[in-house]
PDB file of C-alpha atoms in Angstrom:
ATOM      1  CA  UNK A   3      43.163  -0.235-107.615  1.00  0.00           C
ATOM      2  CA  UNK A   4      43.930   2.984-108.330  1.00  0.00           C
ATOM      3  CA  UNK A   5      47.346   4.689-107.410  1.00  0.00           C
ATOM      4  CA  UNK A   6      46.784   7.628-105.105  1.00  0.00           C
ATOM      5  CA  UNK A   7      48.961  10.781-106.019  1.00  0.00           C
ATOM      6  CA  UNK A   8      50.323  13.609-103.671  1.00  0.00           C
ATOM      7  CA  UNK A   9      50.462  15.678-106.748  1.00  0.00           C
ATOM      8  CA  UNK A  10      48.787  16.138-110.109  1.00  0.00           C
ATOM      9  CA  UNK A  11      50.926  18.363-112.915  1.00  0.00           C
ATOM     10  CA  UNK A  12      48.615  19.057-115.503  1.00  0.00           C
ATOM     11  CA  UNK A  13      50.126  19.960-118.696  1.00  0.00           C
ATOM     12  CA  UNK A  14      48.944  21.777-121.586  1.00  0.00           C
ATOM     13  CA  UNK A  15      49.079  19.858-125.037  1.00  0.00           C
ATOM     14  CA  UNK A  16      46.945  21.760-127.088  1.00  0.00           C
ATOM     15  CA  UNK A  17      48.068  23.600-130.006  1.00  0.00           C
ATOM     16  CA  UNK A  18      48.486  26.756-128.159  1.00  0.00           C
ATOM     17  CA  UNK A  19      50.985  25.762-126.037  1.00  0.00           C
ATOM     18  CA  UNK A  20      54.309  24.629-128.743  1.00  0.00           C
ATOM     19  CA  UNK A  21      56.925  22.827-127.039  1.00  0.00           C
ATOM     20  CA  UNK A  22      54.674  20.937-124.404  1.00  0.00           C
ATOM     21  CA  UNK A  23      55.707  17.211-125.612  1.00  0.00           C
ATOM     22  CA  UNK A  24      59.219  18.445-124.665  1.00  0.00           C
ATOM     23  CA  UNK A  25      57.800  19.799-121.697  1.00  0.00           C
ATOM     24  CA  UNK A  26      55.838  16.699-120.541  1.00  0.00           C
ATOM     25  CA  UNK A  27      59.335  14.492-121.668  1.00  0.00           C
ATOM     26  CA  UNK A  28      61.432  16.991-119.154  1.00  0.00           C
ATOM     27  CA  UNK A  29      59.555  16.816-116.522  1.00  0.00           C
ATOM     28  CA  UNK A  30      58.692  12.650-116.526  1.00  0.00           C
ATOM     29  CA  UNK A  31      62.897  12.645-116.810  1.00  0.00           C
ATOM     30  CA  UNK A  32      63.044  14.836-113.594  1.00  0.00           C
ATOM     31  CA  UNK A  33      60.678  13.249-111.699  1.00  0.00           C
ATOM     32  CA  UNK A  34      62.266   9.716-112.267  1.00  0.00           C
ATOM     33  CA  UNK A  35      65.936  11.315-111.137  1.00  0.00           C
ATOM     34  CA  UNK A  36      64.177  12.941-108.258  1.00  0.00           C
ATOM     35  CA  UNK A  37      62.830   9.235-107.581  1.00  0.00           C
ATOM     36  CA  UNK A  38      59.259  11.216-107.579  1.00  0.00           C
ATOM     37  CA  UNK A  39      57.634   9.237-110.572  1.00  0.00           C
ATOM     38  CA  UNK A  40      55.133   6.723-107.888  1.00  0.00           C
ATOM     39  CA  UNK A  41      54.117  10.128-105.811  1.00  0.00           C
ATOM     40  CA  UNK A  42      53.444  12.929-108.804  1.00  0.00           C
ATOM     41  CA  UNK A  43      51.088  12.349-111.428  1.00  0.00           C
ATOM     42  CA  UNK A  44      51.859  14.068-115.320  1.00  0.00           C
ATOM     43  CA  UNK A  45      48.019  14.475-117.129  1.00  0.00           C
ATOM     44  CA  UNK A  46      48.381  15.932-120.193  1.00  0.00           C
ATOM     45  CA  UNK A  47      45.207  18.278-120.591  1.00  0.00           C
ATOM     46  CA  UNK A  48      43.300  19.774-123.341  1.00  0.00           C
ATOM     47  CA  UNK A  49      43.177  23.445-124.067  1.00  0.00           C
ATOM     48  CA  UNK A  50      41.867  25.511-120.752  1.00  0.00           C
ATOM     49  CA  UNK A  51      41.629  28.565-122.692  1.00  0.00           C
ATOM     50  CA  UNK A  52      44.522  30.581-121.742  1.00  0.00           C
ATOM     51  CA  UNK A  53      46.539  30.213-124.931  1.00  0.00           C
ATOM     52  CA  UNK A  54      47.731  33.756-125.263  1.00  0.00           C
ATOM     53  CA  UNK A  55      50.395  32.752-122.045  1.00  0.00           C
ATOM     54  CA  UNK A  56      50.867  29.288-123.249  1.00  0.00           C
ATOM     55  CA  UNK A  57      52.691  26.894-122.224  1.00  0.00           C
ATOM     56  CA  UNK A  58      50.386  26.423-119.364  1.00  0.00           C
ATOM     57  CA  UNK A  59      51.095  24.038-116.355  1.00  0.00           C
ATOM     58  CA  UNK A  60      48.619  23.475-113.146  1.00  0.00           C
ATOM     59  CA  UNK A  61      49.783  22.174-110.057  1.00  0.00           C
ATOM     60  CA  UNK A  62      46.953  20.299-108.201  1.00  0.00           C
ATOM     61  CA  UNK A  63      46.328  20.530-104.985  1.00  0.00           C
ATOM     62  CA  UNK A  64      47.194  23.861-104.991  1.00  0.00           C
ATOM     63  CA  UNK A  65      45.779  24.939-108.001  1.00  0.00           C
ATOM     64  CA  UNK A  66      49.357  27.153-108.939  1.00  0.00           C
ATOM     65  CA  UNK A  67      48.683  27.854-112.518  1.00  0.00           C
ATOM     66  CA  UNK A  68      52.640  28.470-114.118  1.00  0.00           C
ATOM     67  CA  UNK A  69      52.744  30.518-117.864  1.00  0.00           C
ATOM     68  CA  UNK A  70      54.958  30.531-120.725  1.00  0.00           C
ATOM     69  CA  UNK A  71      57.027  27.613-119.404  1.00  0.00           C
ATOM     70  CA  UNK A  72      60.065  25.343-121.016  1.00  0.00           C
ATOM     71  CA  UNK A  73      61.724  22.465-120.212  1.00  0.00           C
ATOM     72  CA  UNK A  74      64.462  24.670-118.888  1.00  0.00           C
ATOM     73  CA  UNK A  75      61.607  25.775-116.084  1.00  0.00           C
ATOM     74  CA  UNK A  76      61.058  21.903-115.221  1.00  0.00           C
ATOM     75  CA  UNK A  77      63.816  21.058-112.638  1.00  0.00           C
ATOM     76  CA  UNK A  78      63.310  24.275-110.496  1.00  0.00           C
ATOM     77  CA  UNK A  79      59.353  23.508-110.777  1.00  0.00           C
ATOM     78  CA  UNK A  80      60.340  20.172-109.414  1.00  0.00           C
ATOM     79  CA  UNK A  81      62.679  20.989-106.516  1.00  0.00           C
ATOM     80  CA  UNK A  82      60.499  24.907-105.359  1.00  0.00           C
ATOM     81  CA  UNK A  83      57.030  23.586-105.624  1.00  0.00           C
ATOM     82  CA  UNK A  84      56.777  19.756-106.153  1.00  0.00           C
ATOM     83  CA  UNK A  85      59.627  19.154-103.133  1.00  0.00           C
ATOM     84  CA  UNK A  86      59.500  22.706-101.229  1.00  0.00           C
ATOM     85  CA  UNK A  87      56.288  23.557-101.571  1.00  0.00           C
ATOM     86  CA  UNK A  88      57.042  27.072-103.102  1.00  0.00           C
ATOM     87  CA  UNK A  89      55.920  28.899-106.274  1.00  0.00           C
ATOM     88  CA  UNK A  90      58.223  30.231-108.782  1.00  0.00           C
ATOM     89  CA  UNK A  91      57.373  33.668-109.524  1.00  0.00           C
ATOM     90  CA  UNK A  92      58.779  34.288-112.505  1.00  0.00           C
ATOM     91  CA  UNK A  93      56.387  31.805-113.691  1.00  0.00           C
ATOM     92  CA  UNK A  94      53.454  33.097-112.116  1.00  0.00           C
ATOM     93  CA  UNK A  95      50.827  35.089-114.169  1.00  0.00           C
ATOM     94  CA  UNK A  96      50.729  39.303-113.827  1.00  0.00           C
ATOM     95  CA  UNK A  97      47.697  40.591-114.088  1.00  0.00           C
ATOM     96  CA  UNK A  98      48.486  43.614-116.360  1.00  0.00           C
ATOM     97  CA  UNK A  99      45.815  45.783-114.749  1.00  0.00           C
ATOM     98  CA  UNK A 100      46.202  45.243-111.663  1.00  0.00           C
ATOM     99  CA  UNK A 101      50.334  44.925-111.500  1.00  0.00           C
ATOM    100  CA  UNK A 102      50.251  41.817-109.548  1.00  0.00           C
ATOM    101  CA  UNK A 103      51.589  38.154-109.665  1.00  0.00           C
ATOM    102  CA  UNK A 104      48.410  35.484-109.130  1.00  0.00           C
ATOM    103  CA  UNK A 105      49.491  31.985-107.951  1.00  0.00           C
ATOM    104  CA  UNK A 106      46.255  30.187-108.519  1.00  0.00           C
ATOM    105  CA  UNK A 107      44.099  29.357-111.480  1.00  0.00           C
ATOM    106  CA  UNK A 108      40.802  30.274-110.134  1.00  0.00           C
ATOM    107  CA  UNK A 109      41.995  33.517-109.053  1.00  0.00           C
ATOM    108  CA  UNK A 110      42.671  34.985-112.472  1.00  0.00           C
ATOM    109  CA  UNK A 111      40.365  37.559-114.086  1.00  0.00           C
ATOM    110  CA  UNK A 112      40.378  35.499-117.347  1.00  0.00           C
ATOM    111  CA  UNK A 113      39.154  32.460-115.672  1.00  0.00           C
ATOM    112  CA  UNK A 114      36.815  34.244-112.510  1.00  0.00           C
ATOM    113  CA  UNK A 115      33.901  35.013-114.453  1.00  0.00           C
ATOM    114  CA  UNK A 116      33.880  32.519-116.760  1.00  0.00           C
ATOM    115  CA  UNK A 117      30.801  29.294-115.798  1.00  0.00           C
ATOM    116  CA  UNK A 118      32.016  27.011-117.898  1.00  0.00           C
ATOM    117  CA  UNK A 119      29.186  24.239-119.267  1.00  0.00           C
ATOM    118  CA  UNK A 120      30.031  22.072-121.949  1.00  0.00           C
ATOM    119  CA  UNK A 121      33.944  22.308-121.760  1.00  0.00           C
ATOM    120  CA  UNK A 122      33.977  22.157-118.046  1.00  0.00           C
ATOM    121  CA  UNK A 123      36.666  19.594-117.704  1.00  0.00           C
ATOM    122  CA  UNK A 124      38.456  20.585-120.430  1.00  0.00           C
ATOM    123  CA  UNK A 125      41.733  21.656-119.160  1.00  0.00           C
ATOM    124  CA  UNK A 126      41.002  19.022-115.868  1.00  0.00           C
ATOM    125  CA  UNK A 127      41.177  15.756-117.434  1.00  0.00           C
ATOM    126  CA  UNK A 128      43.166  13.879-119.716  1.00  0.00           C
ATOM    127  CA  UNK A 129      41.234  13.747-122.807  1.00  0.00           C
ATOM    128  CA  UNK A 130      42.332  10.199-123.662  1.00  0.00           C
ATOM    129  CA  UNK A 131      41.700   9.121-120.823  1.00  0.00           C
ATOM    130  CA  UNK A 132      38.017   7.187-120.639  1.00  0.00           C
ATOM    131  CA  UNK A 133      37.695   6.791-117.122  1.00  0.00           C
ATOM    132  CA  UNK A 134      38.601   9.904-116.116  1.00  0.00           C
ATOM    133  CA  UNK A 135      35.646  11.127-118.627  1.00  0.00           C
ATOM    134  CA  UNK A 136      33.175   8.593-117.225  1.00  0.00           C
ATOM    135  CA  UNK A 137      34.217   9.613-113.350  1.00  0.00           C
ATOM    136  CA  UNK A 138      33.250  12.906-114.557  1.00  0.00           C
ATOM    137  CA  UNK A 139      29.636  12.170-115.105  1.00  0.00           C
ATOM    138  CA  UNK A 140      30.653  11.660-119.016  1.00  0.00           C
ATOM    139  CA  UNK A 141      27.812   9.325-120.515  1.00  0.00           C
ATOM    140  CA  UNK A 142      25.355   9.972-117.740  1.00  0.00           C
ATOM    141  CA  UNK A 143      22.779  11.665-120.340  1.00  0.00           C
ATOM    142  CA  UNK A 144      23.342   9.206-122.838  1.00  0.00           C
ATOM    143  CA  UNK A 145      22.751   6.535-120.846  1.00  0.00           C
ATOM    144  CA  UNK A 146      19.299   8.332-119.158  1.00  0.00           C
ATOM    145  CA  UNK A 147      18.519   8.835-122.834  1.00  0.00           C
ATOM    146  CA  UNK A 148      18.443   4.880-123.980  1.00  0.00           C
ATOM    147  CA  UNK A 149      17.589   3.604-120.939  1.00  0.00           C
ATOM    148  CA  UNK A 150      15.406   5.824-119.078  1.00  0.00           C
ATOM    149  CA  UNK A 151      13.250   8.194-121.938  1.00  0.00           C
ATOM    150  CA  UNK A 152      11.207   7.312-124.120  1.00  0.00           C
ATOM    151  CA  UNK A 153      12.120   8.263-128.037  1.00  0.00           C
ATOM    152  CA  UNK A 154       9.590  11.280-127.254  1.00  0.00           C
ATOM    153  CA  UNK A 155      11.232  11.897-124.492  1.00  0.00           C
ATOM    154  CA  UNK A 156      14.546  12.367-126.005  1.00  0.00           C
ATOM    155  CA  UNK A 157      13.440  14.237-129.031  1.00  0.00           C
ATOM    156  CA  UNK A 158      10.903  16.967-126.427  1.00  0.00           C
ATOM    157  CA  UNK A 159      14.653  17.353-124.375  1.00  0.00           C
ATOM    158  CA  UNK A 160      16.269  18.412-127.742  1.00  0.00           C
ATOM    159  CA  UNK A 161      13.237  20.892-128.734  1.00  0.00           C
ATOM    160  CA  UNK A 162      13.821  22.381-125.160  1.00  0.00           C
ATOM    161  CA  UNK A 163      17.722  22.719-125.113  1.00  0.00           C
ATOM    162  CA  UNK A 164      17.067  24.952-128.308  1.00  0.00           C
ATOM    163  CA  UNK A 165      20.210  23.084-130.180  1.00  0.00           C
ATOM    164  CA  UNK A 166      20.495  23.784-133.705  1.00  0.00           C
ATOM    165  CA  UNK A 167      22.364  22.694-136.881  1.00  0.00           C
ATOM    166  CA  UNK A 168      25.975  24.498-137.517  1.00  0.00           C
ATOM    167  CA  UNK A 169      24.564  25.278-141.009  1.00  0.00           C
ATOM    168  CA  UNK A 170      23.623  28.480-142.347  1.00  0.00           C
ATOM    169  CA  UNK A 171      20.433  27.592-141.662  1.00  0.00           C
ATOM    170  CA  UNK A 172      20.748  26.686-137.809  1.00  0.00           C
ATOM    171  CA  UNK A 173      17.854  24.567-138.127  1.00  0.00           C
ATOM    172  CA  UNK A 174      16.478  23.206-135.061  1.00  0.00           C
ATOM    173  CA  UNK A 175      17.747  19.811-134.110  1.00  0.00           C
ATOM    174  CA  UNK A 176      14.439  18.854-132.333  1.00  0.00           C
ATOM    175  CA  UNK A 177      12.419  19.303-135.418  1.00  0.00           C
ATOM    176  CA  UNK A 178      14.771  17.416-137.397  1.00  0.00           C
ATOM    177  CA  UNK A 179      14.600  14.356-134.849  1.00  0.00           C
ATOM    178  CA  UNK A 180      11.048  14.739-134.794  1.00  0.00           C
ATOM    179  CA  UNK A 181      10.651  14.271-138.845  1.00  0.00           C
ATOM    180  CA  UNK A 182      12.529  11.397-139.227  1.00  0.00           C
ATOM    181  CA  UNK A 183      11.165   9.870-136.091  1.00  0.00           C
ATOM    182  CA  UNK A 184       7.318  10.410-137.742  1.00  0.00           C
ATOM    183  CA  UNK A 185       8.416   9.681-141.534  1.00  0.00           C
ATOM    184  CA  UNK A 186       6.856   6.588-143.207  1.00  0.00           C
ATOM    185  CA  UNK A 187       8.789   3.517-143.988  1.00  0.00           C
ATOM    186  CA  UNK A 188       9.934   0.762-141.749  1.00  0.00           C
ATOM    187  CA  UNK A 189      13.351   1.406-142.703  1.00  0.00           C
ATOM    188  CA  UNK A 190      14.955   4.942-141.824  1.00  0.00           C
ATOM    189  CA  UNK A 191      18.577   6.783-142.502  1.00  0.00           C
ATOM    190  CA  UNK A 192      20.477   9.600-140.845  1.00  0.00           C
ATOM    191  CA  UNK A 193      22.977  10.921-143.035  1.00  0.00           C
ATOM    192  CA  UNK A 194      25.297  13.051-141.229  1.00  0.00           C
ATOM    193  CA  UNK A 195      27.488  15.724-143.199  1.00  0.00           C
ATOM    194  CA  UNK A 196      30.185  18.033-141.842  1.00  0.00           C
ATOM    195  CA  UNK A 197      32.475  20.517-143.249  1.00  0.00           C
ATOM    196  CA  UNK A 198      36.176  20.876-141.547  1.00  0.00           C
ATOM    197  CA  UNK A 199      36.653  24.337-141.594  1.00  0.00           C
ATOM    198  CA  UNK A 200      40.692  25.926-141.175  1.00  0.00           C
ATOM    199  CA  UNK A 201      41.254  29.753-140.351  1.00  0.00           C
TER     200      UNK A 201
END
């Protein structure tokens, strides 16, 4: 059975935000001395895109989105919003156009306009975390695509989506399902090649 938390601290560790290992180490520390370690719930999180303010921390319920944190930051997040329910507004994001502080992640201009598709739970979930990707809906179209199309199926789906290769070419996946599907030979190979890229 699963544990239910009153709180969820979601924690940056993506390579934007340097320093969040000490971050997530501070606050597991404070949480144990507060004797809050069974009632709040540390998720470390992939990248949600806001690296320029980085460190990044999300409270859950309420969604309070803190910026540019340290493990200094960690026992007055504990005891103001974790205990007291407050924010900490030094922490809070200002919106440089408009002059203001915003408390909650969905309520900043970066994020509002954004409809995120295939990294929509990145930044939600813990990315090593397999059942949290499943409870997601994670495998759902693999699992239609073994068990419920037919190899036709599949490769018509691909055609559709318009997915292509990352090559120069950007050759259209579809096709190249379709050819090795109808090639002679009882015997068939996929040989996959990638190139790791660093800017």
């Amino acid at each position: 059975m699963h544990r239910i938390y009153r709180s969820h601290i979601l924690i940056c560790t993506g390579s934007g935000c340097p320093g969040a290992p000490m971050i997530v180490e501070a606050l597991k520390e404070e949480l144990i001395k507060r004797k809050l370690e069974n009632e709040v719930r540390i998720v470390q999180i992939g990248c949600p895109g806001f690296c320029s303010k980085g460190p990044l921390m999300i409270i859950y319920p309420e969604g309070i989105l803190y910026c540019e944190i340290s493990p200094d930051d960690v026992p007055e997040i504990v005891e103001e919003t974790i205990i007291k329910g407050r924010t900490v507004k030094r922490l809070l994001y200002k919106d440089p156009i408009a002059a203001q502080l915003v408390t909650h992640y969905s309520e900043i201009p970066f994020y509002k306009k954004q409809k995120r598709v295939i990294l929509k739970n990145c930044g939600f979930i813990d990315p090593e975390n397999i059942d949290e990707y499943i409870a997601e809906g994670g495998y759902e179209a693999l699992g239609k695509a073994l068990f419920e199309m037919s190899p036709e199926n599949v490769i018509e789906e691909i055609k559709k989506s318009g997915l292509r290769g990352r090559g120069g070419a950007g050759f259209p996946t579809g096709l190249k399902w379709e050819f090795t599907k109808n090639a002679r030979g009882e015997k068939k190979y996929i040989i996959c090649n990638f190139k790791m890229t660093y800017s």
